Short mmCIF file of C-alpha atoms in Angstrom, two decimals:
data_model
loop_
_atom_site.label_atom_id
_atom_site.label_comp_id
_atom_site.label_asym_id
_atom_site.label_seq_id
_atom_site.Cartn_x
_atom_site.Cartn_y
_atom_site.Cartn_z
CA UNK A 203 -102.03 -99.55 57.32
CA UNK A 204 -100.45 -99.73 61.11
CA UNK A 205 -100.78 -96.50 62.77
CA UNK A 206 -96.87 -96.16 63.11
CA UNK A 207 -97.19 -96.37 58.46
CA UNK A 208 -99.73 -93.78 58.17
CA UNK A 209 -97.78 -91.42 60.49
CA UNK A 210 -94.87 -91.92 58.58
CA UNK A 211 -96.40 -92.10 55.52
CA UNK A 212 -98.59 -88.64 56.62
CA UNK A 213 -94.98 -87.53 58.09
CA UNK A 214 -93.43 -87.93 54.24
CA UNK A 215 -95.89 -86.36 52.72
CA UNK A 216 -95.58 -82.85 54.97
CA UNK A 217 -92.43 -82.29 54.49
CA UNK A 218 -92.88 -82.75 50.59
CA UNK A 219 -95.00 -79.43 51.87
CA UNK A 220 -93.22 -78.01 53.24
CA UNK A 221 -90.05 -78.17 50.98
CA UNK A 222 -92.16 -77.55 48.30
CA UNK A 223 -93.11 -74.39 49.59
CA UNK A 224 -89.57 -73.24 50.38
CA UNK A 225 -89.12 -73.81 46.72
CA UNK A 226 -91.28 -71.42 45.88
CA UNK A 227 -90.40 -68.62 47.86
CA UNK A 228 -86.85 -69.08 47.00
CA UNK A 229 -87.96 -69.05 43.67
CA UNK A 230 -89.64 -65.63 44.51
CA UNK A 231 -87.13 -64.81 46.46
CA UNK A 232 -85.50 -60.52 44.72
CA UNK A 233 -81.85 -60.73 42.95
CA UNK A 234 -79.47 -58.90 44.21
CA UNK A 235 -76.57 -56.94 42.49
CA UNK A 236 -74.07 -54.83 44.07
CA UNK A 237 -74.42 -52.26 41.76
CA UNK A 238 -72.13 -48.97 41.31
CA UNK A 239 -71.63 -46.10 43.04
CA UNK A 240 -72.75 -43.29 40.42
CA UNK A 241 -69.66 -41.30 39.73
CA UNK A 242 -69.27 -37.76 38.89
CA UNK A 243 -67.49 -38.16 35.32
CA UNK A 244 -65.33 -36.11 35.67
CA UNK A 245 -63.71 -37.72 38.57
CA UNK A 246 -60.96 -40.85 37.76
CA UNK A 247 -61.42 -43.67 36.10
CA UNK A 248 -61.62 -46.71 38.20
CA UNK A 249 -58.45 -49.65 37.63
CA UNK A 250 -58.71 -53.14 37.26
CA UNK A 251 -56.68 -55.97 36.56
CA UNK A 252 -59.15 -57.39 33.60
CA UNK A 253 -62.29 -56.95 32.99
CA UNK A 254 -64.68 -59.87 32.37
CA UNK A 255 -68.06 -58.52 31.14
CA UNK A 256 -71.13 -61.27 31.16
CA UNK A 257 -71.25 -63.46 33.92
CA UNK A 258 -71.84 -67.18 32.21
CA UNK A 259 -69.75 -70.22 33.19
CA UNK A 260 -66.83 -68.96 30.64
CA UNK A 261 -67.05 -65.84 32.10
CA UNK A 262 -66.73 -66.50 35.85
CA UNK A 263 -64.44 -69.74 36.13
CA UNK A 264 -62.21 -66.99 33.80
CA UNK A 265 -63.19 -64.33 36.67
CA UNK A 266 -62.88 -66.76 39.70
CA UNK A 267 -58.91 -67.98 38.07
CA UNK A 268 -57.70 -65.12 37.52
CA UNK A 269 -58.85 -63.18 41.16
CA UNK A 270 -57.13 -66.44 42.12
CA UNK A 271 -54.28 -65.89 40.73
CA UNK A 272 -54.35 -61.75 42.47
CA UNK A 273 -55.89 -59.88 39.32
CA UNK A 274 -58.19 -57.24 40.74
CA UNK A 275 -61.16 -58.04 38.24
CA UNK A 276 -64.07 -56.07 37.50
CA UNK A 277 -67.20 -59.10 36.40
CA UNK A 278 -69.97 -57.52 35.11
CA UNK A 279 -73.20 -58.24 33.87
CA UNK A 280 -76.73 -57.29 33.08
CA UNK A 281 -79.13 -59.57 33.42
CA UNK A 282 -78.59 -62.95 36.46
CA UNK A 283 -74.90 -64.47 37.13
CA UNK A 284 -74.84 -68.42 35.71
CA UNK A 285 -75.75 -66.74 32.09
CA UNK A 286 -77.81 -69.45 29.88
CA UNK A 287 -77.20 -72.69 31.46
CA UNK A 288 -78.01 -71.20 34.56
CA UNK A 289 -80.79 -69.54 33.64
CA UNK A 290 -82.50 -70.35 30.46
CA UNK A 291 -80.31 -73.20 29.66
CA UNK A 292 -78.37 -76.82 31.01
CA UNK A 293 -79.47 -76.81 33.78
CA UNK A 294 -83.30 -75.66 33.74
CA UNK A 295 -83.89 -78.41 30.42
CA UNK A 296 -82.69 -80.61 32.41
CA UNK A 297 -84.75 -80.48 34.73
CA UNK A 298 -87.43 -79.88 33.20
CA UNK A 299 -86.31 -82.93 31.08
CA UNK A 300 -86.45 -85.11 33.93
CA UNK A 301 -89.41 -84.20 35.44
CA UNK A 302 -91.31 -84.89 31.63
CA UNK A 303 -90.13 -88.45 32.13
CA UNK A 304 -91.58 -88.92 35.29
CA UNK A 305 -94.77 -86.88 33.90
CA UNK A 306 -94.91 -89.81 31.71
CA UNK A 307 -93.88 -92.95 33.46
CA UNK A 308 -96.85 -92.21 35.73
CA UNK A 309 -100.00 -91.57 32.59
CA UNK A 310 -98.23 -94.87 31.57
CA UNK A 311 -98.45 -96.48 34.71
CA UNK A 312 -101.19 -95.04 36.93
CA UNK A 313 -104.92 -92.78 36.23
CA UNK A 314 -102.81 -90.05 36.58
CA UNK A 315 -103.76 -86.29 34.72
CA UNK A 316 -99.78 -85.25 33.86
CA UNK A 317 -99.02 -82.49 31.74
CA UNK A 318 -100.08 -79.23 33.20
CA UNK A 319 -99.86 -80.01 37.13
CA UNK A 320 -97.08 -81.30 36.38
CA UNK A 321 -95.20 -78.82 34.35
CA UNK A 322 -96.68 -76.03 37.28
CA UNK A 323 -94.54 -78.57 39.60
CA UNK A 324 -91.44 -78.79 37.95
CA UNK A 325 -91.26 -75.29 37.86
CA UNK A 326 -91.03 -73.98 41.01
CA UNK A 327 -88.36 -76.85 41.36
CA UNK A 328 -86.80 -75.88 38.65
CA UNK A 329 -86.60 -71.75 39.59
CA UNK A 330 -85.65 -73.14 43.32
CA UNK A 331 -82.54 -74.79 41.56
CA UNK A 332 -81.74 -71.09 39.93
CA UNK A 333 -82.06 -69.57 42.61
CA UNK A 334 -79.84 -71.93 44.42
CA UNK A 335 -77.14 -72.32 41.45
CA UNK A 336 -77.44 -67.74 41.82
CA UNK A 337 -76.96 -67.10 45.30
CA UNK A 338 -73.83 -70.76 44.60
CA UNK A 339 -72.07 -68.61 41.95
CA UNK A 340 -72.04 -65.18 43.49
CA UNK A 341 -70.63 -67.07 46.83
CA UNK A 342 -67.69 -67.72 45.36
CA UNK A 343 -66.51 -65.02 43.14
CA UNK A 344 -67.49 -62.64 46.55
CA UNK A 345 -65.34 -65.04 47.72
CA UNK A 346 -62.63 -64.80 45.35
CA UNK A 347 -62.25 -61.40 45.43
CA UNK A 348 -63.95 -60.67 42.87
CA UNK A 349 -66.38 -57.15 42.49
CA UNK A 350 -69.60 -57.58 40.85
CA UNK A 351 -71.24 -54.50 38.60
CA UNK A 352 -74.42 -55.42 37.44
CA UNK A 353 -74.50 -52.89 33.97
CA UNK A 354 -74.57 -52.39 30.72
CA UNK A 355 -71.00 -52.45 29.02
CA UNK A 356 -69.93 -50.81 27.11
CA UNK A 357 -66.08 -49.68 25.37
CA UNK A 358 -65.68 -45.63 25.10
CA UNK A 359 -63.36 -44.55 22.24
CA UNK A 360 -60.77 -44.88 24.69
CA UNK A 361 -61.09 -48.48 24.45
CA UNK A 362 -62.05 -48.11 28.45
CA UNK A 363 -65.09 -50.07 29.79
CA UNK A 364 -68.38 -48.39 30.71
CA UNK A 365 -71.22 -49.28 33.20
CA UNK A 366 -73.32 -46.32 33.92
CA UNK A 367 -71.74 -43.83 35.29
CA UNK A 368 -68.37 -45.47 35.68
CA UNK A 369 -65.35 -45.84 33.87
CA UNK A 370 -63.21 -48.55 34.41
CA UNK A 371 -59.37 -48.53 32.66
CA UNK A 372 -58.62 -52.68 32.14
CA UNK A 373 -55.01 -54.17 32.18
CA UNK A 374 -56.74 -56.70 29.79
CA UNK A 375 -61.21 -57.15 29.32
CA UNK A 376 -62.62 -59.95 29.08
CA UNK A 377 -65.74 -60.91 26.46
CA UNK A 378 -67.45 -63.09 27.25
CA UNK A 379 -71.42 -62.38 26.79
CA UNK A 380 -72.50 -65.90 25.43
CA UNK A 381 -75.42 -66.28 22.37
CA UNK A 382 -79.40 -65.95 22.69
CA UNK A 383 -82.12 -67.45 19.69
CA UNK A 384 -82.45 -65.78 16.87
CA UNK A 385 -85.84 -64.55 15.78
CA UNK A 386 -87.83 -65.43 13.60
CA UNK A 387 -87.59 -63.69 9.93
CA UNK A 388 -91.20 -63.47 8.48
CA UNK A 389 -93.76 -61.72 9.29
CA UNK A 390 -95.70 -62.44 12.54
CA UNK A 391 -91.49 -63.52 13.99
CA UNK A 392 -92.12 -61.37 16.67
CA UNK A 393 -95.63 -63.50 18.03
CA UNK A 394 -93.18 -66.38 18.36
CA UNK A 395 -90.99 -67.49 22.02
CA UNK A 396 -88.45 -68.39 22.02
CA UNK A 397 -86.59 -71.44 24.23
CA UNK A 398 -86.25 -68.15 26.83
CA UNK A 399 -89.63 -68.05 26.48
CA UNK A 400 -90.32 -71.12 27.78
CA UNK A 401 -88.64 -71.53 30.79
CA UNK A 402 -90.59 -68.55 32.35
CA UNK A 403 -94.26 -70.10 31.67
CA UNK A 404 -96.44 -71.27 34.81
CA UNK A 405 -98.31 -73.41 32.48
CA UNK A 406 -97.99 -75.19 29.37
CA UNK A 407 -100.29 -75.21 26.01
CA UNK A 408 -102.69 -77.66 25.23
CA UNK A 409 -100.75 -77.33 21.14
CA UNK A 410 -97.76 -76.34 20.16
CA UNK A 411 -95.28 -75.86 16.75
CA UNK A 412 -91.70 -75.83 16.88
CA UNK A 413 -89.84 -74.94 14.24
CA UNK A 414 -86.14 -76.22 14.26
CA UNK A 415 -84.17 -78.81 13.70
CA UNK A 416 -81.93 -78.93 15.80
CA UNK A 417 -80.21 -78.93 18.89
CA UNK A 418 -82.77 -77.38 21.30
CA UNK A 419 -86.08 -77.96 19.41
CA UNK A 420 -85.48 -81.17 19.37
CA UNK A 421 -85.52 -81.40 22.45
CA UNK A 422 -87.84 -79.32 23.66
CA UNK A 423 -90.22 -80.58 21.62
CA UNK A 424 -89.45 -84.12 23.21
CA UNK A 425 -89.85 -82.86 26.73
CA UNK A 426 -93.42 -80.74 26.69
CA UNK A 427 -94.71 -83.61 24.66
CA UNK A 428 -93.89 -85.54 27.01
CA UNK A 429 -95.95 -83.29 29.46
CA UNK A 430 -99.41 -84.35 26.90
CA UNK A 431 -98.12 -80.79 24.61
CA UNK A 432 -100.13 -82.85 20.72
CA UNK A 433 -96.32 -80.98 19.30
CA UNK A 434 -95.67 -79.97 15.45
CA UNK A 435 -91.99 -79.52 14.41
CA UNK A 436 -91.44 -77.64 11.59
CA UNK A 437 -87.68 -78.75 10.54
CA UNK A 438 -86.14 -76.76 7.43
CA UNK A 439 -83.71 -79.89 6.57
CA UNK A 440 -84.46 -83.42 5.35
CA UNK A 441 -83.52 -84.73 8.82
CA UNK A 442 -83.22 -84.12 11.66
CA UNK A 443 -79.79 -83.38 14.26
CA UNK A 444 -77.98 -82.68 11.14
CA UNK A 445 -74.11 -82.61 13.21
CA UNK A 446 -75.26 -85.69 14.36
CA UNK A 447 -74.72 -89.08 12.66
CA UNK A 448 -77.25 -89.71 9.86
CA UNK A 449 -78.34 -93.08 10.92
CA UNK A 450 -79.04 -91.77 14.54
CA UNK A 451 -80.85 -88.96 13.20
CA UNK A 452 -82.63 -91.49 11.24
CA UNK A 453 -83.59 -93.73 15.04
CA UNK A 454 -84.30 -91.14 17.15
CA UNK A 455 -87.13 -89.39 14.19
CA UNK A 456 -89.03 -92.69 14.59
CA UNK A 457 -88.99 -92.71 17.64
CA UNK A 458 -90.79 -88.73 18.38
CA UNK A 459 -93.64 -89.65 15.73
CA UNK A 460 -93.78 -93.08 17.53
CA UNK A 461 -94.73 -90.81 20.47
CA UNK A 462 -97.15 -88.52 18.80
CA UNK A 463 -94.92 -85.73 17.76
CA UNK A 464 -95.44 -84.83 14.81
CA UNK A 465 -92.12 -84.07 12.21
CA UNK A 466 -92.82 -82.32 8.99
CA UNK A 467 -89.34 -82.08 7.30
CA UNK A 468 -88.38 -79.76 4.02
CA UNK A 469 -90.35 -77.10 5.05
CA UNK A 470 -90.60 -73.13 4.71
CA UNK A 471 -92.15 -71.37 7.72
CA UNK A 472 -93.34 -68.51 4.99
CA UNK A 473 -95.98 -66.50 7.64
CA UNK A 474 -97.47 -66.47 11.24
CA UNK A 475 -100.79 -64.81 12.65
CA UNK A 476 -102.89 -64.57 15.25
CA UNK A 477 -105.87 -64.55 16.36
CA UNK A 478 -109.80 -65.66 18.72
CA UNK A 479 -105.93 -67.28 21.65
CA UNK A 480 -104.82 -68.60 18.31
CA UNK A 481 -102.05 -68.89 16.45
CA UNK A 482 -101.95 -70.11 12.34
CA UNK A 483 -98.06 -71.23 11.15
CA UNK A 484 -98.52 -71.43 6.86
CA UNK A 485 -95.68 -72.60 6.33
CA UNK A 486 -94.61 -74.84 2.43
CA UNK A 487 -92.82 -77.23 1.73
CA UNK A 488 -91.20 -79.67 -0.66
CA UNK A 489 -92.84 -82.90 -0.96
CA UNK A 490 -96.31 -81.05 -1.57
CA UNK A 491 -94.80 -78.94 -4.79
CA UNK A 492 -94.53 -75.26 -2.25
CA UNK A 493 -98.28 -75.34 -1.75
CA UNK A 494 -99.10 -72.87 1.05
CA UNK A 495 -100.10 -75.50 4.51
CA UNK A 496 -101.46 -73.95 7.72
CA UNK A 497 -100.55 -75.11 10.93
CA UNK A 498 -102.62 -73.61 13.21
CA UNK A 499 -101.76 -74.04 17.64
CA UNK A 500 -101.69 -72.91 20.83
CA UNK A 501 -99.07 -71.60 21.48
CA UNK A 502 -95.42 -71.24 18.37
CA UNK A 503 -91.94 -71.81 19.15
CA UNK A 504 -89.29 -71.45 17.27
CA UNK A 505 -85.85 -72.79 18.42
CA UNK A 506 -83.92 -72.04 14.40
CA UNK A 507 -80.25 -70.87 15.75
CA UNK A 508 -78.25 -67.88 18.35
CA UNK A 509 -76.50 -65.03 17.81
CA UNK A 510 -72.91 -63.43 19.48
CA UNK A 511 -74.60 -61.71 22.49
CA UNK A 512 -72.45 -57.81 20.82
CA UNK A 513 -75.10 -55.38 19.98
CA UNK A 514 -73.91 -52.23 22.06
CA UNK A 515 -70.64 -53.51 23.31
CA UNK A 516 -69.21 -50.30 20.35
CA UNK A 517 -66.59 -52.92 19.34
CA UNK A 518 -66.47 -51.37 16.23
CA UNK A 519 -65.67 -48.27 17.22
CA UNK A 520 -62.82 -49.66 18.78
CA UNK A 521 -62.14 -51.60 16.03
CA UNK A 522 -63.02 -55.00 16.76
CA UNK A 523 -63.23 -57.22 14.46
CA UNK A 524 -65.90 -59.26 14.13
CA UNK A 525 -67.66 -62.80 11.17
CA UNK A 526 -70.58 -61.76 8.77
CA UNK A 527 -72.88 -64.16 11.62
CA UNK A 528 -71.41 -61.34 14.36
CA UNK A 529 -69.01 -62.96 16.20
CA UNK A 530 -65.87 -62.53 17.49
CA UNK A 531 -62.75 -63.37 15.97
CA UNK A 532 -59.59 -64.41 17.81
CA UNK A 533 -55.93 -65.79 18.22
CA UNK A 534 -55.32 -69.61 19.60
CA UNK A 535 -54.59 -67.15 22.00
CA UNK A 536 -58.62 -65.94 22.62
CA UNK A 537 -56.75 -62.71 21.55
CA UNK A 538 -59.49 -60.63 19.19
CA UNK A 539 -58.13 -57.65 16.75
CA UNK A 540 -57.34 -55.21 19.59
CA UNK A 541 -54.43 -57.15 21.97
CA UNK A 542 -55.93 -56.11 25.48
CA UNK A 543 -59.64 -57.56 24.00
CA UNK A 544 -60.19 -61.23 24.53
CA UNK A 545 -63.37 -63.68 23.64
CA UNK A 546 -64.55 -66.95 24.80
CA UNK A 547 -67.75 -68.67 24.60
CA UNK A 548 -70.68 -68.76 22.56
CA UNK A 549 -70.07 -64.70 21.89
CA UNK A 550 -66.12 -65.79 19.71
CA UNK A 551 -66.55 -66.35 16.02
CA UNK A 552 -66.37 -70.65 14.89
CA UNK A 553 -66.82 -71.91 17.85
CA UNK A 554 -68.43 -74.73 19.06
CA UNK A 555 -72.02 -73.80 21.64
CA UNK A 556 -71.04 -76.45 24.39
CA UNK A 557 -71.00 -74.87 28.45
CA UNK A 558 -67.93 -77.03 30.09
CA UNK A 559 -66.09 -75.75 26.13
CA UNK A 560 -66.09 -72.13 27.57
CA UNK A 561 -65.39 -72.47 30.96
CA UNK A 562 -62.02 -74.42 30.06
CA UNK A 563 -60.83 -71.18 27.48
CA UNK A 564 -61.68 -69.16 30.31
CA UNK A 565 -58.85 -70.31 33.55
CA UNK A 566 -57.05 -70.90 29.99
CA UNK A 567 -56.78 -67.96 29.39
CA UNK A 568 -56.78 -66.70 33.24
CA UNK A 569 -53.88 -68.83 33.98
CA UNK A 570 -51.52 -67.80 31.03
CA UNK A 571 -53.04 -63.19 32.00
CA UNK A 572 -52.19 -64.10 35.31
CA UNK A 573 -50.14 -67.09 35.87
CA UNK A 574 -48.86 -69.80 34.89
CA UNK A 575 -49.39 -71.27 30.91
CA UNK A 576 -51.43 -74.46 31.60
CA UNK A 577 -52.23 -77.46 28.97
CA UNK A 578 -55.27 -76.40 26.74
CA UNK A 579 -58.14 -78.90 28.01
CA UNK A 580 -58.13 -81.11 24.63
CA UNK A 581 -60.65 -80.43 22.05
CA UNK A 582 -60.57 -82.86 20.12
CA UNK A 583 -62.65 -85.36 22.20
CA UNK A 584 -66.35 -83.64 22.24
CA UNK A 585 -68.68 -85.30 23.46
CA UNK A 586 -71.87 -84.29 23.34
CA UNK A 587 -75.82 -85.57 23.95
CA UNK A 588 -79.09 -83.68 23.30
CA UNK A 589 -81.88 -84.56 25.95
CA UNK A 590 -85.12 -85.76 24.44
CA UNK A 591 -86.45 -89.06 24.95
CA UNK A 592 -84.39 -91.46 24.33
CA UNK A 593 -81.68 -89.39 25.45
CA UNK A 594 -78.82 -88.74 22.03
CA UNK A 595 -75.15 -89.03 22.69
CA UNK A 596 -72.07 -88.34 20.68
CA UNK A 597 -68.59 -88.95 20.92
CA UNK A 598 -65.70 -88.28 17.76
CA UNK A 599 -66.84 -89.19 13.83
CA UNK A 600 -69.59 -90.09 12.12
CA UNK A 601 -69.82 -92.37 10.09
CA UNK A 602 -69.29 -88.90 6.37
CA UNK A 603 -66.86 -87.13 9.10
CA UNK A 604 -64.54 -90.05 9.41
CA UNK A 605 -64.69 -91.04 5.58
CA UNK A 606 -64.11 -87.61 4.56
CA UNK A 607 -60.91 -87.78 6.53
CA UNK A 608 -60.14 -90.34 4.77
CA UNK A 609 -59.97 -89.04 1.38
CA UNK A 610 -63.42 -90.18 0.36
CA UNK A 611 -62.81 -94.02 1.08
CA UNK A 612 -64.79 -95.70 2.25
CA UNK A 613 -63.13 -98.99 2.14
CA UNK A 614 -60.65 -96.87 5.02
CA UNK A 615 -63.94 -97.39 7.19
CA UNK A 616 -64.97 -100.02 10.08
CA UNK A 617 -69.69 -99.02 11.46
CA UNK A 618 -70.83 -101.44 13.62
CA UNK A 619 -74.87 -100.91 14.35
CA UNK A 620 -76.91 -102.32 16.93
CA UNK A 621 -79.90 -102.53 17.39
CA UNK A 622 -82.08 -103.93 20.92
CA UNK A 623 -84.41 -103.53 23.24
CA UNK A 624 -83.07 -102.16 26.85
CA UNK A 625 -84.79 -104.08 29.79
CA UNK A 626 -86.22 -100.94 30.90
CA UNK A 627 -87.66 -100.67 27.49
CA UNK A 628 -89.10 -104.20 28.31
CA UNK A 629 -90.43 -103.37 31.60
CA UNK A 630 -92.50 -100.82 30.82
CA UNK A 631 -93.83 -102.14 27.29
CA UNK A 632 -92.28 -99.81 24.99
CA UNK A 633 -90.59 -101.80 22.09
CA UNK A 634 -88.40 -98.62 21.88
CA UNK A 635 -85.18 -99.10 20.42
CA UNK A 636 -81.70 -98.26 22.28
CA UNK A 637 -79.24 -97.52 18.78
CA UNK A 638 -75.58 -97.36 18.78
CA UNK A 639 -73.03 -96.74 16.72
CA UNK A 640 -69.58 -97.61 16.71
CA UNK A 641 -67.05 -96.18 13.62
CA UNK A 642 -63.14 -97.46 13.60
CA UNK A 643 -60.52 -97.10 11.01
CA UNK A 644 -60.47 -100.35 9.25
CA UNK A 645 -56.47 -100.60 9.53
CA UNK A 646 -56.02 -100.18 12.98
CA UNK A 647 -59.30 -100.86 14.88
CA UNK A 648 -58.71 -97.66 16.23
CA UNK A 649 -62.20 -95.72 17.27
CA UNK A 650 -63.58 -92.82 16.16
CA UNK A 651 -67.00 -92.42 17.22
CA UNK A 652 -68.77 -93.38 19.35
CA UNK A 653 -73.38 -92.25 18.17
CA UNK A 654 -75.41 -93.84 20.73
CA UNK A 655 -79.49 -93.49 21.21
CA UNK A 656 -80.73 -94.49 24.89
CA UNK A 657 -81.73 -93.05 27.84
CA UNK A 658 -78.39 -93.53 30.10
CA UNK A 659 -76.85 -92.25 26.12
CA UNK A 660 -75.24 -89.22 27.64
CA UNK A 661 -73.19 -90.59 30.55
CA UNK A 662 -71.87 -93.27 28.35
CA UNK A 663 -70.95 -90.73 25.94
CA UNK A 664 -68.92 -89.81 28.99
CA UNK A 665 -67.33 -92.33 29.44
CA UNK A 666 -66.14 -93.23 26.33
CA UNK A 667 -64.39 -89.70 25.44
CA UNK A 668 -61.47 -91.02 27.35
CA UNK A 669 -61.17 -93.92 25.84
CA UNK A 670 -61.48 -92.59 22.18
CA UNK A 671 -58.97 -89.64 23.76
CA UNK A 672 -56.84 -92.16 25.12
CA UNK A 673 -56.54 -94.62 21.49
CA UNK A 674 -58.75 -97.04 22.64
CA UNK A 675 -59.06 -99.86 19.12
CA UNK A 676 -62.27 -102.53 18.24
CA UNK A 677 -59.80 -104.73 20.29
CA UNK A 678 -59.84 -103.41 23.23
CA UNK A 679 -63.67 -102.88 24.20
CA UNK A 680 -64.10 -107.11 22.72
CA UNK A 681 -61.40 -107.78 25.37
CA UNK A 682 -62.93 -105.50 28.07
CA UNK A 683 -65.24 -107.44 30.39
CA UNK A 684 -69.11 -105.77 30.04
CA UNK A 685 -71.38 -104.86 33.03
CA UNK A 686 -74.51 -107.28 32.72
CA UNK A 687 -76.68 -106.53 33.43
CA UNK A 688 -76.61 -102.79 31.34
CA UNK A 689 -76.87 -101.17 28.58
CA UNK A 690 -73.82 -99.81 28.42
CA UNK A 691 -72.33 -103.76 28.05
CA UNK A 692 -73.74 -103.34 24.25
CA UNK A 693 -70.13 -101.62 23.28
CA UNK A 694 -67.67 -104.25 24.32
CA UNK A 695 -70.37 -107.52 23.13
#
């Protein structure tokens, strides 16, 4: 190595160290909120055209759009700006997944320690990005003219909003408080961590039991496994990801098992206990005639679903109706049973828990209430992804859904399934198969669903959502020139 090369390498390392130090400092900066001044309870209520309770992605989008139409907007948030997606969901999860991928590659290709060291580095980077997004959200809200209040909001008997000692009389109110993890309802359930807790960990355990078989459970199991954690996944159903196509779900289970994750299907957790710094997770399993089994582990994480964040709002006192799961019931215009109170996002009844869905709902509602009545986003073709390894991407109907919509007549539906090993996997010496499944209308050839398992699946599915919306057919795929060599070209062959 020449002196010039050595100097360049030293400078690069110095910049990396400085960048990490800045990231750590940024993550440690205190969150500054605009807190309403305390007033005498007898003072006059504040007036606002639009009060948004919850500063997640949907609430922020609605508040900014309403303010752009000239509305006087107050946004109330009890926690950090950005909600679950920015602080405890999509963003930090995806960054941890990127870090897990790098950790896995390094531990495979090099004599790398992996595990705890990689996790610490990843958490610093994640916290820095979350802090940056928090600041960016606040800046854009302030520039839009939205007034941010920090505190717990609730409705009083007059239907006004109370935050601390402040009372707000709102023309329209939006509840966009999102959802939170469901507690594990068994003895010892209070000892179990949630997906929210994971982002606060400064190190990873040597072993963990993950309870659940949906999006979050699969993602967390995959992420932690790639950081060197021994993972047992306890699944209540007889398959992973019940809302995804059965062949893709089965292929993913095989892939996760091949990567060292132990999956236990048809299980029912009955108790969690702690002793000598470890946890015992007791569960019964149909395959073992219901006999109780125990897994001893260093940590337990439950990802068994999410519940609407509506407790403490006083909704029952003002007559807002909710479903059996606590979700706010709304009409097609997002109005609750109280016409001046609206709801969007994860706190709604029967809603899809996806960030872009909440954002689209919030913007449409703000346009309708305070500006022009724009077109609603098309929710028929919702692309979705599971950021595990390998990743899952899907849009449109599964094979089972397509057959159901065809009146149960399977001959009206045609499928194509392709299994192959990508160049990336071959280069890494890993015989990991990618699986692509297309669902067609057998008569017209129209594409009804696209389901993929591959590292590139989420990016490909986003484009295929547009193709489905525009009515793409099998003939269109066959006659479109593919890009070689790519994974996506397998869709067009």
